[in-house]
Coordinates of C-alpha atoms and ligand atoms in Angstrom, one line a residue:
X1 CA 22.5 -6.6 16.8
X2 CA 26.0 -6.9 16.8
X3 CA 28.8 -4.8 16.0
X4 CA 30.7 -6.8 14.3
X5 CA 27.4 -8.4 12.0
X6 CA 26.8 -4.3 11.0
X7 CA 30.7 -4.0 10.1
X8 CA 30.5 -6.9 7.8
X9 CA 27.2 -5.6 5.9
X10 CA 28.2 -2.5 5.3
X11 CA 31.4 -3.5 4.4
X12 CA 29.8 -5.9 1.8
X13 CA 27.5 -2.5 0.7
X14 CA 30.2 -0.4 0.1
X15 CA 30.5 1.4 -3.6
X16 CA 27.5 -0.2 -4.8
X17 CA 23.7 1.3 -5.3
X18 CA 20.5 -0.8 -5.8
X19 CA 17.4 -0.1 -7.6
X20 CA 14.1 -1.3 -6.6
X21 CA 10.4 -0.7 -7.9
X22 CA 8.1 -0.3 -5.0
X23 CA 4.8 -1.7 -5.7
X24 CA 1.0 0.6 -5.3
X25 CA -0.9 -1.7 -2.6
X26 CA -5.0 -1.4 -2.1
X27 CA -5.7 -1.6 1.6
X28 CA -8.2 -2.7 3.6
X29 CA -9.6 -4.7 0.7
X30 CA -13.2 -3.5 1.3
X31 CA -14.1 -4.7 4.3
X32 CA -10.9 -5.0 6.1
X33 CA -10.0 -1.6 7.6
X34 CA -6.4 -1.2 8.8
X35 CA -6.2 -5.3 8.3
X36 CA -6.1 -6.2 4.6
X37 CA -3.7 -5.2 2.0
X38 CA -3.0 -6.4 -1.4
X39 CA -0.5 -5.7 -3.5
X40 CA -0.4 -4.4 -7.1
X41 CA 2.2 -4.5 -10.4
X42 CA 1.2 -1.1 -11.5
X43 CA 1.7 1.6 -10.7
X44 CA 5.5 1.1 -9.4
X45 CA 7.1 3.8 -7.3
X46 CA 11.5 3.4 -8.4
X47 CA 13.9 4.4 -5.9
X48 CA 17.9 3.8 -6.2
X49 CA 19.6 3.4 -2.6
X50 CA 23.5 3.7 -1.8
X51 CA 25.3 3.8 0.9
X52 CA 27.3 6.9 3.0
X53 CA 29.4 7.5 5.5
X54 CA 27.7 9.8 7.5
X55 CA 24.8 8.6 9.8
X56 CA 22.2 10.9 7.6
X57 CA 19.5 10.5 4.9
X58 CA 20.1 12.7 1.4
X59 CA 17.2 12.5 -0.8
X60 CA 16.8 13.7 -4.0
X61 CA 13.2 13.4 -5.9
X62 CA 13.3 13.2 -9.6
X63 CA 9.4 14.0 -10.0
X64 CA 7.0 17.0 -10.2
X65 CA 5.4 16.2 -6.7
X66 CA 7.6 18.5 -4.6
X67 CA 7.5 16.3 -2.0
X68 CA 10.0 16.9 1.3
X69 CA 13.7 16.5 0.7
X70 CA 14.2 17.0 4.8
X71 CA 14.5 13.5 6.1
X72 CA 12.3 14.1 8.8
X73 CA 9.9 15.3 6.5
X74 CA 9.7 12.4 4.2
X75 CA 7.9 9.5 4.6
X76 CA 11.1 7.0 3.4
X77 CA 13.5 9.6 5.6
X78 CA 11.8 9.0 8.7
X79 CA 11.8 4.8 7.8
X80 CA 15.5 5.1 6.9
X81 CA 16.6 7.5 10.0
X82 CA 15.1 4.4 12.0
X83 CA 17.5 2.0 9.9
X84 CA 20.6 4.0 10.5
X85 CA 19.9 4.3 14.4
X86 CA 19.5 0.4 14.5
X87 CA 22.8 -0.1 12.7
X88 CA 24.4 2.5 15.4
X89 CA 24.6 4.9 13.3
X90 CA 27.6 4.0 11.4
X91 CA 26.2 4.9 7.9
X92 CA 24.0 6.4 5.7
X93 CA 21.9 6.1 2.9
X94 CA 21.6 8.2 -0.5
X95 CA 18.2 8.3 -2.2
X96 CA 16.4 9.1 -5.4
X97 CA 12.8 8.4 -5.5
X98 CA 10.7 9.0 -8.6
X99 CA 7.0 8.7 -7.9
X100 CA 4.6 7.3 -10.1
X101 CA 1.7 6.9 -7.6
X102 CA 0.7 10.3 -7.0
X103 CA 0.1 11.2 -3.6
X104 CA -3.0 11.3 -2.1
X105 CA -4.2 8.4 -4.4
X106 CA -5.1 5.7 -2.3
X107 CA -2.9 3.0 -4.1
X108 CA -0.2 3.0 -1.2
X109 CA 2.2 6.4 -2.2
X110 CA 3.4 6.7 1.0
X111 CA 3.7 3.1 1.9
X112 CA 6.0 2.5 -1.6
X113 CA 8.0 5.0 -0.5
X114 CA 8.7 4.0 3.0
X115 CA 8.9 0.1 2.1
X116 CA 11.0 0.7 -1.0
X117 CA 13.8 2.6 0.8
X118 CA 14.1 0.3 3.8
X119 CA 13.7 -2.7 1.4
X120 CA 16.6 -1.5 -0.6
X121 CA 18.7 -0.5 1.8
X122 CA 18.0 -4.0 2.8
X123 CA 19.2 -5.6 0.4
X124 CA 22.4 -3.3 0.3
X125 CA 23.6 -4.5 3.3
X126 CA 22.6 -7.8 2.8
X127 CA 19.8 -8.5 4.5
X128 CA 20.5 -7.9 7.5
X129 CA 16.8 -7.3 9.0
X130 CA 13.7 -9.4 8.4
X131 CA 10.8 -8.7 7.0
X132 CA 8.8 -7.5 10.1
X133 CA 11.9 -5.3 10.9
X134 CA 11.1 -3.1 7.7
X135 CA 7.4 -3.3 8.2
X136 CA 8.3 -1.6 11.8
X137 CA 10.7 1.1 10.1
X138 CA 8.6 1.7 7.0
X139 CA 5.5 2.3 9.4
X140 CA 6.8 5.1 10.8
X141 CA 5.9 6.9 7.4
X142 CA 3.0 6.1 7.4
X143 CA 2.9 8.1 11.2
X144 CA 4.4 10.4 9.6
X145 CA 1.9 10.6 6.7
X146 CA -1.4 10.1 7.9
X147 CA -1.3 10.7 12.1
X148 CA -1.3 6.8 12.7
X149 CA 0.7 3.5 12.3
X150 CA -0.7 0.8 9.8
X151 CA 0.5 -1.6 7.6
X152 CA -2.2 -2.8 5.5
X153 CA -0.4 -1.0 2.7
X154 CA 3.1 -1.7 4.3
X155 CA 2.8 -5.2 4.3
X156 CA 1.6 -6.2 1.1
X157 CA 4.1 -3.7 -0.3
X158 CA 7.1 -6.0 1.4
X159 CA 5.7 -8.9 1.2
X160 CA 3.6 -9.2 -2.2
X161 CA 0.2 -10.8 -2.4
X162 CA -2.7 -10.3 0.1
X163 CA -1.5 -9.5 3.4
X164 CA -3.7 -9.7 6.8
X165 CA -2.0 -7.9 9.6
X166 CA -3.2 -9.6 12.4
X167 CA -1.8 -7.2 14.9
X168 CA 0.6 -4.2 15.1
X169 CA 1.4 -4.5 18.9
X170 CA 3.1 -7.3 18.4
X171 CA 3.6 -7.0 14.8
X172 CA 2.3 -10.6 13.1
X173 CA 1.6 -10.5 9.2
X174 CA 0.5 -13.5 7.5
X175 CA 0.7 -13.9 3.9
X176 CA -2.5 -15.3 2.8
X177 CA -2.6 -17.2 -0.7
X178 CA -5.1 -16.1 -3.9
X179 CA -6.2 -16.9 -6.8
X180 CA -5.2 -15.1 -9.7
X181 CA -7.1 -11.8 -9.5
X182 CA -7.1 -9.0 -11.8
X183 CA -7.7 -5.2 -10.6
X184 CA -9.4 -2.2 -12.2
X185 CA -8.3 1.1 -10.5
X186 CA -9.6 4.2 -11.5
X187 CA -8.3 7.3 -10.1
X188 CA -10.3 10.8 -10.5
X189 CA -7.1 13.6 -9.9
X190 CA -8.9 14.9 -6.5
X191 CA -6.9 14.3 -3.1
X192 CA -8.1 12.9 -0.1
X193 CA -5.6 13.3 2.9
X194 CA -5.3 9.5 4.4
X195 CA -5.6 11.9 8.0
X196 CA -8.6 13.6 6.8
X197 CA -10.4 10.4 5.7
X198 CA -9.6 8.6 9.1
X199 CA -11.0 11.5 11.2
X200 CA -14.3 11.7 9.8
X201 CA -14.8 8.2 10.8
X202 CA -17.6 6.9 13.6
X203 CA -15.6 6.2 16.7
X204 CA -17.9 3.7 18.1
X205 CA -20.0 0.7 16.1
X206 CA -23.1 -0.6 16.9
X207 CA -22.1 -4.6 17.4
X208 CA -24.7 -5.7 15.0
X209 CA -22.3 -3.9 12.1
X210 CA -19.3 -5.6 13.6
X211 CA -20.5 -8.8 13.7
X212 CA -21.3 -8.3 10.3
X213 CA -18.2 -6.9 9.2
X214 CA -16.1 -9.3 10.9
X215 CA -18.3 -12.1 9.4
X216 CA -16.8 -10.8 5.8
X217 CA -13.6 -10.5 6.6
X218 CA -13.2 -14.2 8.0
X219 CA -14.9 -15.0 4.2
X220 CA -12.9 -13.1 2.6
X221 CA -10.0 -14.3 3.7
X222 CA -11.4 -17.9 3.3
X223 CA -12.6 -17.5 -0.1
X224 CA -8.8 -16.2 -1.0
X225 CA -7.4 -19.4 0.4
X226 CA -10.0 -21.6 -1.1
X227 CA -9.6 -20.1 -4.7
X228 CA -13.9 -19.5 -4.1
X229 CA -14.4 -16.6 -6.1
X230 CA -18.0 -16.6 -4.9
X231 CA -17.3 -16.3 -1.8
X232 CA -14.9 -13.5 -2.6
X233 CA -17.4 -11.9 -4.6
X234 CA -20.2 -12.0 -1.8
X235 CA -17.9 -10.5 1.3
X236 CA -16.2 -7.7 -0.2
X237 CA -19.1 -5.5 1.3
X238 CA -17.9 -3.3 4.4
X239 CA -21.1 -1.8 6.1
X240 CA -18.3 0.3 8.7
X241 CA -16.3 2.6 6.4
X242 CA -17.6 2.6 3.5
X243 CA -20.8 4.5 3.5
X244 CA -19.0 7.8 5.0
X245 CA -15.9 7.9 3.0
X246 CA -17.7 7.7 -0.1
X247 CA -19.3 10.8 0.1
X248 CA -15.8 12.1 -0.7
X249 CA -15.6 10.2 -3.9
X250 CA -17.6 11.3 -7.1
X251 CA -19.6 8.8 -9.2
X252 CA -18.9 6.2 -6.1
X253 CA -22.3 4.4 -6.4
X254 CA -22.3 4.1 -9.5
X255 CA -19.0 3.4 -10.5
X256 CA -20.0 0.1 -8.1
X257 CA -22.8 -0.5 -9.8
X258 CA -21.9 -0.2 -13.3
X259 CA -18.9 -2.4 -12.4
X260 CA -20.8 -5.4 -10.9
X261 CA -23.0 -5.6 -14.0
X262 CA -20.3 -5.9 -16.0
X263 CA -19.0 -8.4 -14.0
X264 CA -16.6 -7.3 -11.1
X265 CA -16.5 -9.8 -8.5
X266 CA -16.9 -7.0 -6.0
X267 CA -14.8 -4.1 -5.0
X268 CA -14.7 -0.4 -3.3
X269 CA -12.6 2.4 -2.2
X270 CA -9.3 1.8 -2.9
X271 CA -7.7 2.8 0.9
X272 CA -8.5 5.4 1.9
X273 CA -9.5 6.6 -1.4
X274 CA -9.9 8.7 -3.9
X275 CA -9.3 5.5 -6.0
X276 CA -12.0 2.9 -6.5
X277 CA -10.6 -0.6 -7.5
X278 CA -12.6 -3.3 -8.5
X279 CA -11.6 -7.4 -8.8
X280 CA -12.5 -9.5 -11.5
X281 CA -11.6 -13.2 -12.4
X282 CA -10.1 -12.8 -16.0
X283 CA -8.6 -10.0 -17.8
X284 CA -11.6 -9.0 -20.7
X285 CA -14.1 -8.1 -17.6
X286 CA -11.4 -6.5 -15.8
X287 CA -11.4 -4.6 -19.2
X288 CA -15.0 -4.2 -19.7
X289 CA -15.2 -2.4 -16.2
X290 CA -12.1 -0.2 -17.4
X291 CA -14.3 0.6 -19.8
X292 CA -17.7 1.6 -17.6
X293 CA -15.0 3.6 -15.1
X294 CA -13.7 5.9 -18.0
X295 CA -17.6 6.3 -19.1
X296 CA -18.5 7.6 -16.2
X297 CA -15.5 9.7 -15.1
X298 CA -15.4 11.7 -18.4
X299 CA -19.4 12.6 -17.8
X300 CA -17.9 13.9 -14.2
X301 CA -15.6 15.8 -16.3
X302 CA -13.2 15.9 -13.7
X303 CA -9.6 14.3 -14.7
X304 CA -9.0 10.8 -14.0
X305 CA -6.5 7.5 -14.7
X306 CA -7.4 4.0 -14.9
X307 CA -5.0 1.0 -14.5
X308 CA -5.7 -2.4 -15.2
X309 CA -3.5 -5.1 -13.4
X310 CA -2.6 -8.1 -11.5
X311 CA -2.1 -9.1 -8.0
X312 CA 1.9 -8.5 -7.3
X313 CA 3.2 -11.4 -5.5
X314 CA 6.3 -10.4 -4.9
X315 CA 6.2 -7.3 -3.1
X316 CA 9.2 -4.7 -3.7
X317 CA 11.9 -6.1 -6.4
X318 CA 15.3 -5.3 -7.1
X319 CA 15.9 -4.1 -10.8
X320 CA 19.9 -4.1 -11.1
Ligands
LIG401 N1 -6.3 1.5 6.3 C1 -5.9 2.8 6.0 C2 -7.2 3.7 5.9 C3 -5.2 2.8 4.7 O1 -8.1 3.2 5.3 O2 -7.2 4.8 6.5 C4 -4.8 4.1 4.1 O3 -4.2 3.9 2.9

């Protein structure tokens, strides 16, 4: 990039702060794993941005997670240290993050934090790096965070909507349209490390799972862009993942199955869990399998939160 195209930015960003909400994102979308992403309108993670003159990352977090304030500790530090060495390190950024998706949720935390401060920067200095630039800096949280590189909840967070990441090495996201889709997300207050989850995985697959797992994808994907909610409902099944992560999640079976009877079009582990989200086609079943989630939890007796939403289309949003 050019000198004189990074002058002019931060020129243009100087004395002025921008405020973003960062959106929660569900990855793999069942039966995607590491390929599918969707994006949510609650929870929202809100981070303010400015600009400084040294080539360094302050963050200040205005929560109760105690997460790292050391740059190269924190999962929007590291994306934002890779900002500031592709502008030549002739600035650097200021940042407040308050967290509303917990940690170790499964809804995308570290993804909304990593997205949200590169997006905002972004916008600071006037857009001076695509899309795919940020998903490349905002990954490196996710290194950070859970061992390995993905961007099914990277994506979707910058680019709103359902995302299918396509490949990494190059980087090629594609935006893929939906129907309107509402989510149930219910969260029981246990943690599962995203790097934990990952490593108890099968390294190998037969081929006869593959084939059918890559059969639901290409479905899934079809029934999004064909508004088929039937065919949505019938390929959100993931014969890989699935039955070895849930183990770690409580009330997982049946949470599924009280969900599908009262309606759900499908759903699963929400990432790599603990959350289990669920999609339904109008807003009163999306309700009614609120209501079988919270049922069920509160016999678990273990400490939950449910969210009923929509599909965010537009990915991370400036608020000022
Ligand atoms: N695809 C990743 C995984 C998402 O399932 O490990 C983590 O949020």
């Amino acid at each position: 990039m050019c000198l004189n195209t990074i002058n002019e930015a931060i020129e243009a960003a100087k004395d002025t702060s921008l405020t973003i909400k960062a959106p929660g994102t569900v990855a793999n979308i069942v039966c995607g794993f590491d390929v599918l992403g969707l994006a949510l309108n609650d929870p929202c993670d809100i981070m303010t941005v400015k600009l400084i003159e040294d080539p360094v990352v302050v963050i200040h977090n205005v929560d109760d997670y105690g997460l790292p304030t050391d740059p190269l500790k924190n999962v929007a530090g590291v994306a934002l240290l890779e900002m500031i060495e592709r502008l030549e390190n002739r600035v650097g950024f200021d940042v407040t993050i308050e967290k509303k998706i917990m940690p170790g949720s499964g809804i995308g935390s570290s993804a909304a934090s990593s997205a949200g401060a590169v997006v905002a920067a972004n916008h600071l200095l006037n857009n001076i790096f695509s899309n795919d630039d940020l998903v490349q800096m905002a990954m490196l949280g996710e290194k950070l965070a859970s061992g390995v590189k993905h961007a099914d909840n990277i994506a979707p967070c910058i680019y709103g909507g359902v995302t299918l990441i396509r490949s990494i090495h190059p980087l090629d996201v594609i935006s893929v349209p939906s129907p309107p889709l509402y989510v149930t997300l219910v969260h029981p207050q246990i943690e599962v490390r995203t790097e934990d989850a990952r490593q108890i995985l099968r390294k190998q697959i037969l081929l006869k799972d593959a084939i059918r797992q890559w059969g639901n994808i290409a479905a899934l994907v079809t029934g999004f862009m064909k508004n088929d909610y039937e065919l949505i409902s019938r390929s959100l099944e993931d014969v890989l993942i699935e039955p070895i992560r849930s183990i770690l999640i409580p009330a997982f079976d049946e949470v599924k199955a009280k969900s599908l009877e009262a309606g759900a079009l499908g759903g699963g582990i929400s990432g790599s869990g603990p959350s289990i989200f669920m999609l339904s086609r109008n807003e009163a079943t999306a309700y009614a399998v609120e209501k079988k989630m919270q049922e069920i939890y509160t016999n678990t007796g273990i400490p939950f939160h449910t969210y009923v939403t929509t599909v965010n289309m537009e990915g991370v949003k400036q608020m000022n």
